[in-house]
XYZ file of C-alpha atoms in Angstrom:
488
model
C 0.012 0.052 -0.038
C 1.492 3.379 -1.021
C 0.907 6.119 1.663
C 1.631 9.599 1.181
C 2.567 12.100 3.801
C 3.227 15.733 3.866
C 6.792 15.810 5.440
C 10.075 17.556 4.628
C 13.521 17.769 5.831
C 16.411 20.154 5.200
C 19.732 18.544 4.372
C 21.455 21.970 5.329
C 19.951 21.869 8.860
C 22.379 21.363 12.053
C 19.925 18.785 13.222
C 20.313 15.281 12.108
C 17.891 13.859 9.529
C 16.461 11.467 12.176
C 15.866 14.231 14.526
C 14.105 16.415 12.062
C 11.784 13.663 11.125
C 10.988 12.708 14.549
C 10.249 16.509 15.392
C 8.230 16.728 12.228
C 5.999 13.664 13.427
C 5.517 15.024 16.778
C 4.413 18.654 15.550
C 1.908 16.985 13.112
C 0.355 14.576 15.956
C 0.158 17.345 18.532
C -1.416 19.728 16.201
C -4.025 17.216 15.075
C -2.691 16.900 11.494
C -1.892 13.138 12.199
C -5.064 11.606 13.776
C -4.725 8.491 16.155
C -4.859 5.324 14.210
C -3.272 6.861 10.981
C -1.400 4.479 9.045
C 2.199 5.329 8.231
C 4.184 4.391 5.176
C 6.692 1.545 5.628
C 10.210 2.696 6.606
C 11.588 1.692 3.070
C 8.642 3.709 1.463
C 9.167 6.814 3.255
C 13.043 6.678 2.817
C 12.334 6.466 -0.884
C 10.111 9.422 -0.847
C 12.257 11.594 1.380
C 15.484 10.630 -0.498
C 17.237 9.498 2.872
C 18.639 6.370 4.007
C 16.435 3.878 5.375
C 18.237 3.828 8.787
C 17.292 7.607 9.274
C 13.491 6.463 9.180
C 13.875 3.215 11.137
C 15.625 5.191 13.979
C 12.845 7.803 14.075
C 10.175 5.303 13.981
C 11.799 3.424 16.906
C 12.140 6.560 18.926
C 8.682 7.704 18.301
C 7.281 4.146 19.222
C 9.437 4.387 22.539
C 7.860 7.613 23.357
C 4.274 6.385 22.722
C 3.594 8.327 19.636
C 3.594 5.386 17.374
C 2.483 1.713 17.522
C 4.220 -0.708 15.519
C 2.692 -4.516 14.927
C 4.206 -7.319 13.055
C 2.226 -7.676 9.861
C 0.233 -4.306 10.436
C 2.866 -1.847 9.941
C 3.213 1.412 12.008
C 0.521 3.912 12.999
C -0.090 6.624 15.064
C -1.033 5.507 18.445
C -4.434 5.906 19.871
C -3.467 8.226 22.910
C -0.801 9.990 20.945
C -2.814 13.155 21.270
C -5.260 14.255 23.728
C -8.773 15.102 22.540
C -9.700 18.706 22.665
C -11.967 19.573 25.509
C -14.858 22.004 25.601
C -15.157 25.479 27.409
C -17.053 23.385 30.252
C -14.484 20.910 30.670
C -10.948 22.779 30.929
C -8.131 20.524 31.439
C -10.080 17.381 30.807
C -8.204 14.994 28.435
C -9.146 11.622 27.191
C -7.069 9.021 29.007
C -4.828 6.258 27.406
C -6.317 2.745 27.529
C -4.021 1.875 30.379
C -5.304 4.617 32.731
C -8.588 4.149 34.980
C -10.424 7.450 34.908
C -12.214 8.285 38.010
C -12.421 11.978 37.306
C -16.008 13.601 37.188
C -17.731 13.190 33.786
C -20.358 11.398 32.175
C -21.680 7.682 31.689
C -19.942 4.804 30.361
C -20.834 4.308 26.818
C -22.468 1.030 27.502
C -25.314 2.621 29.285
C -26.621 4.462 26.271
C -30.022 2.760 25.148
C -28.876 2.149 21.623
C -31.614 0.008 20.556
C -34.172 2.284 21.945
C -32.611 5.255 20.292
C -32.394 3.229 16.877
C -36.162 2.444 17.180
C -37.109 5.974 17.803
C -35.072 7.458 14.993
C -36.319 5.002 12.772
C -39.882 5.668 13.549
C -39.170 9.464 13.186
C -37.456 9.166 9.827
C -40.182 6.764 8.453
C -42.954 9.365 9.240
C -40.921 12.631 8.526
C -42.409 14.911 6.269
C -41.658 18.358 5.159
C -42.197 19.756 8.300
C -39.993 17.590 10.110
C -37.223 17.611 7.382
C -37.271 21.336 7.235
C -36.040 24.098 9.354
C -37.268 24.053 12.852
C -38.020 27.147 14.979
C -34.865 28.378 16.923
C -36.508 27.486 20.181
C -37.459 23.890 18.951
C -40.131 22.163 17.388
C -43.749 22.842 19.142
C -44.303 19.173 19.417
C -41.223 18.320 21.115
C -41.438 21.422 23.646
C -45.066 20.107 24.458
C -43.698 16.611 25.300
C -40.878 17.954 27.243
C -42.790 20.447 29.269
C -45.292 17.780 30.290
C -42.518 15.323 31.134
C -40.793 17.948 33.347
C -43.830 18.834 35.076
C -44.333 15.301 35.779
C -41.034 14.193 37.001
C -39.522 17.468 38.481
C -42.569 19.605 39.232
C -41.561 22.262 36.767
C -44.317 25.069 36.049
C -43.828 26.084 32.550
C -45.678 26.310 29.119
C -44.233 24.887 25.840
C -43.967 28.631 24.590
C -41.516 29.496 27.556
C -39.332 26.171 26.871
C -36.370 26.445 24.671
C -34.549 23.472 23.092
C -30.773 24.226 23.160
C -27.579 22.629 22.182
C -26.651 21.242 25.558
C -26.375 23.338 28.670
C -23.433 25.139 27.323
C -25.594 27.085 24.883
C -28.187 27.793 27.362
C -25.687 29.146 29.612
C -24.116 31.316 27.037
C -27.630 32.801 26.148
C -28.264 33.535 29.785
C -24.886 35.239 30.214
C -25.464 37.553 27.179
C -28.891 38.410 28.256
C -27.803 39.054 31.873
C -25.077 41.353 30.450
C -27.657 43.213 28.359
C -29.718 43.740 31.504
C -26.600 45.329 33.458
C -25.282 42.375 35.329
C -21.389 42.116 35.518
C -21.181 39.424 38.154
C -22.824 35.880 38.600
C -22.592 33.972 41.972
C -21.488 30.397 41.517
C -21.093 27.610 44.372
C -17.710 27.022 45.715
C -16.720 24.305 45.278
C -18.155 23.899 41.920
C -17.684 23.354 38.013
C -14.390 25.280 37.063
C -15.449 25.088 33.557
C -18.650 26.697 34.038
C -16.667 29.679 35.929
C -14.198 30.034 32.946
C -17.231 30.013 30.717
C -18.990 32.607 32.492
C -15.773 34.730 32.560
C -15.289 34.425 28.885
C -18.847 35.710 28.531
C -17.862 38.891 30.093
C -19.075 38.325 33.598
C -17.144 37.788 36.945
C -17.935 34.616 38.715
C -18.160 35.155 42.505
C -17.567 32.146 44.634
C -20.124 31.271 47.321
C -19.576 29.005 50.129
C -21.514 25.590 50.284
C -22.352 23.542 53.370
C -24.506 20.270 54.142
C -27.558 22.572 53.269
C -26.251 23.679 49.955
C -25.315 27.280 49.080
C -24.874 29.730 51.829
C -27.782 32.339 51.285
C -26.520 34.688 53.843
C -23.101 34.948 51.792
C -24.847 35.256 48.740
C -27.075 38.249 50.147
C -23.688 39.927 51.255
C -21.924 39.339 47.914
C -23.948 42.098 46.023
C -24.511 39.874 42.942
C -28.112 39.752 41.420
C -27.844 36.452 39.592
C -26.819 33.095 40.772
C -26.053 29.573 39.307
C -26.988 26.652 41.754
C -27.238 22.896 41.527
C -29.928 22.506 44.057
C -30.979 18.677 43.511
C -27.448 17.466 44.143
C -24.713 20.161 44.530
C -21.696 19.562 42.540
C -19.445 18.083 43.412
C -20.147 17.742 47.419
C -23.645 16.092 46.600
C -25.548 18.494 49.074
C -29.296 18.861 48.622
C -30.502 22.420 49.077
C -32.553 22.213 51.999
C -36.373 23.480 52.169
C -35.235 26.337 54.362
C -32.531 27.398 52.057
C -34.789 27.206 48.955
C -37.174 29.556 50.624
C -34.415 31.813 51.554
C -32.911 31.780 48.002
C -36.243 32.722 46.490
C -36.884 35.433 48.966
C -33.394 36.906 48.111
C -34.005 36.755 44.341
C -37.116 38.784 45.121
C -35.347 41.028 47.302
C -32.861 42.182 44.766
C -34.868 41.799 41.616
C -32.567 39.104 40.549
C -32.498 35.682 38.896
C -31.544 32.165 40.016
C -30.376 29.810 37.351
C -31.019 26.320 38.361
C -28.847 23.732 36.808
C -30.818 20.471 37.167
C -28.164 18.224 35.571
C -28.322 14.978 37.690
C -31.505 15.093 39.641
C -32.271 11.677 38.303
C -29.452 10.149 40.427
C -30.603 11.530 43.654
C -32.201 8.822 46.001
C -35.915 9.249 46.215
C -35.921 9.970 49.730
C -33.756 13.074 49.199
C -35.252 14.294 45.977
C -37.136 17.352 45.949
C -39.053 19.047 43.219
C -37.161 21.604 40.965
C -36.444 24.794 42.667
C -38.341 26.437 39.556
C -41.610 25.190 40.829
C -41.290 27.669 43.959
C -40.763 30.703 41.780
C -41.161 30.409 38.154
C -40.872 34.004 37.584
C -37.547 33.941 39.232
C -35.851 30.765 38.506
C -34.585 29.796 35.002
C -34.654 26.153 34.850
C -31.844 24.422 32.828
C -31.552 20.696 32.090
C -29.873 18.430 29.254
C -29.614 14.887 28.336
C -25.857 14.887 28.552
C -26.009 13.109 31.875
C -28.772 10.768 31.211
C -28.088 9.505 27.507
C -25.087 11.030 26.137
C -23.282 14.635 25.557
C -23.146 13.894 21.795
C -26.643 14.413 21.285
C -26.310 17.929 22.135
C -29.896 18.178 23.720
C -30.653 20.799 26.535
C -33.483 22.886 27.413
C -34.448 25.969 29.144
C -37.672 26.940 31.110
C -37.424 30.946 31.301
C -39.800 33.278 33.010
C -42.057 35.003 30.637
C -40.076 38.287 30.926
C -36.959 36.516 29.569
C -38.598 34.416 26.997
C -38.576 36.793 23.941
C -35.217 38.519 24.603
C -33.416 34.918 24.884
C -35.410 33.662 21.674
C -34.400 36.750 19.805
C -30.481 36.136 20.902
C -31.014 32.671 19.963
C -32.315 33.499 16.336
C -29.279 35.606 15.734
C -26.791 32.626 16.643
C -28.173 29.622 14.790
C -31.264 27.864 13.400
C -31.952 25.634 16.036
C -31.005 21.981 17.017
C -31.648 19.112 14.983
C -35.236 18.349 14.392
C -34.591 14.554 13.820
C -32.844 14.243 17.228
C -35.579 16.422 19.091
C -38.225 14.142 17.607
C -36.447 10.957 18.487
C -35.980 12.263 22.050
C -39.493 13.101 22.270
C -40.458 9.742 21.148
C -38.489 8.083 23.745
C -40.517 10.005 26.333
C -43.775 9.392 24.744
C -43.416 5.525 24.328
C -41.858 5.276 27.988
C -38.656 4.095 26.908
C -36.870 7.007 28.615
C -38.627 6.533 31.878
C -37.448 2.612 31.544
C -34.001 3.723 30.653
C -33.787 6.054 33.706
C -34.828 3.342 36.108
C -32.357 0.852 34.792
C -29.574 3.651 34.872
C -30.459 4.858 38.534
C -30.405 1.277 39.678
C -26.936 0.654 38.228
C -25.614 4.214 39.612
C -27.023 3.349 42.921
C -25.024 -0.055 43.000
C -21.997 1.731 42.076
C -22.516 4.473 44.855
C -22.765 1.540 47.404
C -19.456 -0.083 46.223
C -17.722 3.494 46.714
C -19.401 3.839 50.068
C -18.242 0.465 51.260
C -14.825 1.019 49.797
C -14.376 4.312 51.870
C -15.578 2.617 55.044
C -13.151 -0.273 54.512
C -10.002 1.315 52.903
C -9.815 4.871 53.710
C -9.642 5.464 57.584
C -10.404 9.021 58.900
C -11.987 9.935 55.595
C -15.465 11.415 55.575
C -18.003 10.810 52.602
C -20.053 14.095 52.334
C -23.561 13.865 51.251
C -23.510 10.317 49.673
C -27.065 10.130 48.449
C -26.737 11.483 44.896
C -24.921 12.550 42.205
C -22.282 10.672 40.011
C -19.293 11.329 42.239
C -18.262 11.124 45.783
C -16.833 13.908 47.728
C -14.423 12.587 50.189
C -12.930 14.639 53.082
C -9.664 13.380 53.827
C -7.761 13.246 57.181
C -6.123 16.505 57.908
C -2.643 14.834 57.748
C -3.298 13.581 54.138
C -1.467 15.799 51.498
C -4.228 15.937 48.623
C -1.909 16.533 45.685
C 0.565 13.730 46.817
C -2.596 11.288 46.901
C -3.735 12.401 43.464
C 0.011 11.848 42.108
C 0.400 8.442 43.917
C -2.954 7.308 42.142
C -1.635 8.494 38.852
C 1.531 6.402 39.329
C -1.002 3.573 39.744
C -2.705 4.381 36.356
C -5.641 6.153 38.196
C -6.974 9.435 37.322
C -8.714 11.125 40.176
C -8.730 15.020 41.357
C -8.481 16.570 44.548
C -10.975 18.882 46.183
C -8.975 22.007 45.556
C -9.272 21.481 41.690
C -13.004 22.537 42.314
C -12.554 25.514 44.335
C -12.771 29.001 43.248
C -11.490 30.761 46.308
C -8.051 29.850 47.950
C -8.788 29.108 51.712
C -7.985 26.406 54.242
C -10.678 24.074 53.275
C -9.767 20.408 54.265
C -7.915 18.398 51.927
C -10.464 16.114 49.821
C -10.814 13.663 46.773
C -13.704 13.809 44.387
C -14.083 10.227 42.893
C -16.283 9.810 39.737
C -17.918 6.397 39.454
C -20.044 6.431 36.467
C -17.508 6.405 33.726
C -15.946 2.963 34.014
C -17.433 -0.585 33.901
C -17.910 -2.309 37.147
C -14.696 -4.253 37.072
C -12.422 -1.395 36.048
C -14.248 0.831 38.770
C -13.038 -1.949 41.256
C -9.404 -1.789 40.113
C -9.375 2.134 40.131
C -10.632 2.143 43.800
C -7.915 -0.339 44.649
C -5.318 2.077 43.014
C -6.751 4.901 45.139
C -6.398 2.572 48.324
C -2.808 1.956 47.441
C -1.920 5.394 47.124
C -3.671 6.442 50.240
C -1.654 3.915 52.238
C 1.485 5.319 50.345
C 0.720 8.799 51.372
C 0.005 7.628 54.970
C 3.495 6.019 55.013
C 5.211 9.055 53.707
C 3.521 11.287 56.768
C 4.288 8.682 59.166
C 0.566 8.619 60.078
C -0.824 6.067 62.396
C -4.521 6.728 61.771
C -6.742 4.144 63.285
C -8.672 1.838 61.145
C -12.455 2.681 60.939
C -14.919 0.156 61.852
C -18.129 0.657 59.589
C -21.122 1.334 61.842
C -24.777 0.994 60.662
C -26.356 4.341 59.375
C -30.156 4.931 59.197
C -29.666 5.391 55.247
C -28.413 1.979 55.190
C -24.934 2.967 53.539
C -22.857 1.965 56.631
C -20.412 4.857 55.640
C -18.989 7.427 58.132
C -20.278 10.746 56.976
C -23.533 9.758 55.092
C -26.587 11.694 56.056
């Protein structure tokens, strides 16, 4: 097979030909010109194409294989390694990169691909395409197809208590687009700051800052965001995750909800409710959407990213009537709406009950994973407190004061486990206790167990370095049935 590459070397350069060749390959891989899996010419062919000795190419190939840029298999030739270049993240996931196959990724994120209801989705898409006419295949209104908004409004009312009409509901390209629209509208209304939970989502803070607003960090405790700190901050808009605070998992208490709504009324402000993972909160802890208390003050935002897949780019905003028209005008100037076929397929999943069945299966699986993590913490991490362990896709672990957070993260990495410390999610620099945030939804069950074992080994290594003699914790029964210290 003859393969062509856009490479050149300079015979007059002080660098050797092999070094030039290696550098040229590295640059093309790191810039994304050569993609993972790309087949490369044989050393004999490339040497002939470049007019150099075959030994020059062999030396370059061998070095790049040793560095992990190339893989070479007998009978299959040489190709760019699958993990040679990290995938590009989004504005909402700064610093997140796809791990190599050898790494177990316990960072916060989405679900394992195996959880996607592929057959249900195929049936839904097939039914939609079969019955599609001119209206379905034409341009949809920027806010979304009316039939889809009607279905979604009914679903959100039934499942989350959201009080909205279809004409105040907008289908967006994921939560990211919804947040961008809201930031623009807030700026137009004279806002220059937005309150955010701290700890919280660093990607959202950067996104807000890039939109021209300053994120103001507000402390979180076991009852959710501190409304007293919010009132003292001077902001008039706040982004919250009341169902299951990210990343601590705290549920915003009933009293705090009332205080938050009263604050919005007092300052003539808005609350943005990011309801991204309410499906994973245990029924005993789950409350209706905050929006149900004050539809005129709360902007409700959700998406299919955490319950189906981010690739679908399906999100939604339920806006107060005063914001609906301005945000629709903004949206009309940005794009022509989301894919009609995917909107209709999602609506069909809801209408046929397939989405509810999927969520029941998914939440049962997440609950089992959560129990595995709870038992692991009680058994393997003495002195560690699991905060608010009733929901979410991650566990927030407060470590013993003697435990060096970054040292533990690095020790886990040496064991091929990717995990983040609590300070990664902190906006303000303060003396908060060391912590570990463990995402447990992105790996298969067996790999999750191996990843947790790597954290246990890293914990013991860190304990040995500090000379700690922390006593082993004996799990005690909790009312919740988790048997984990720190569970509410």
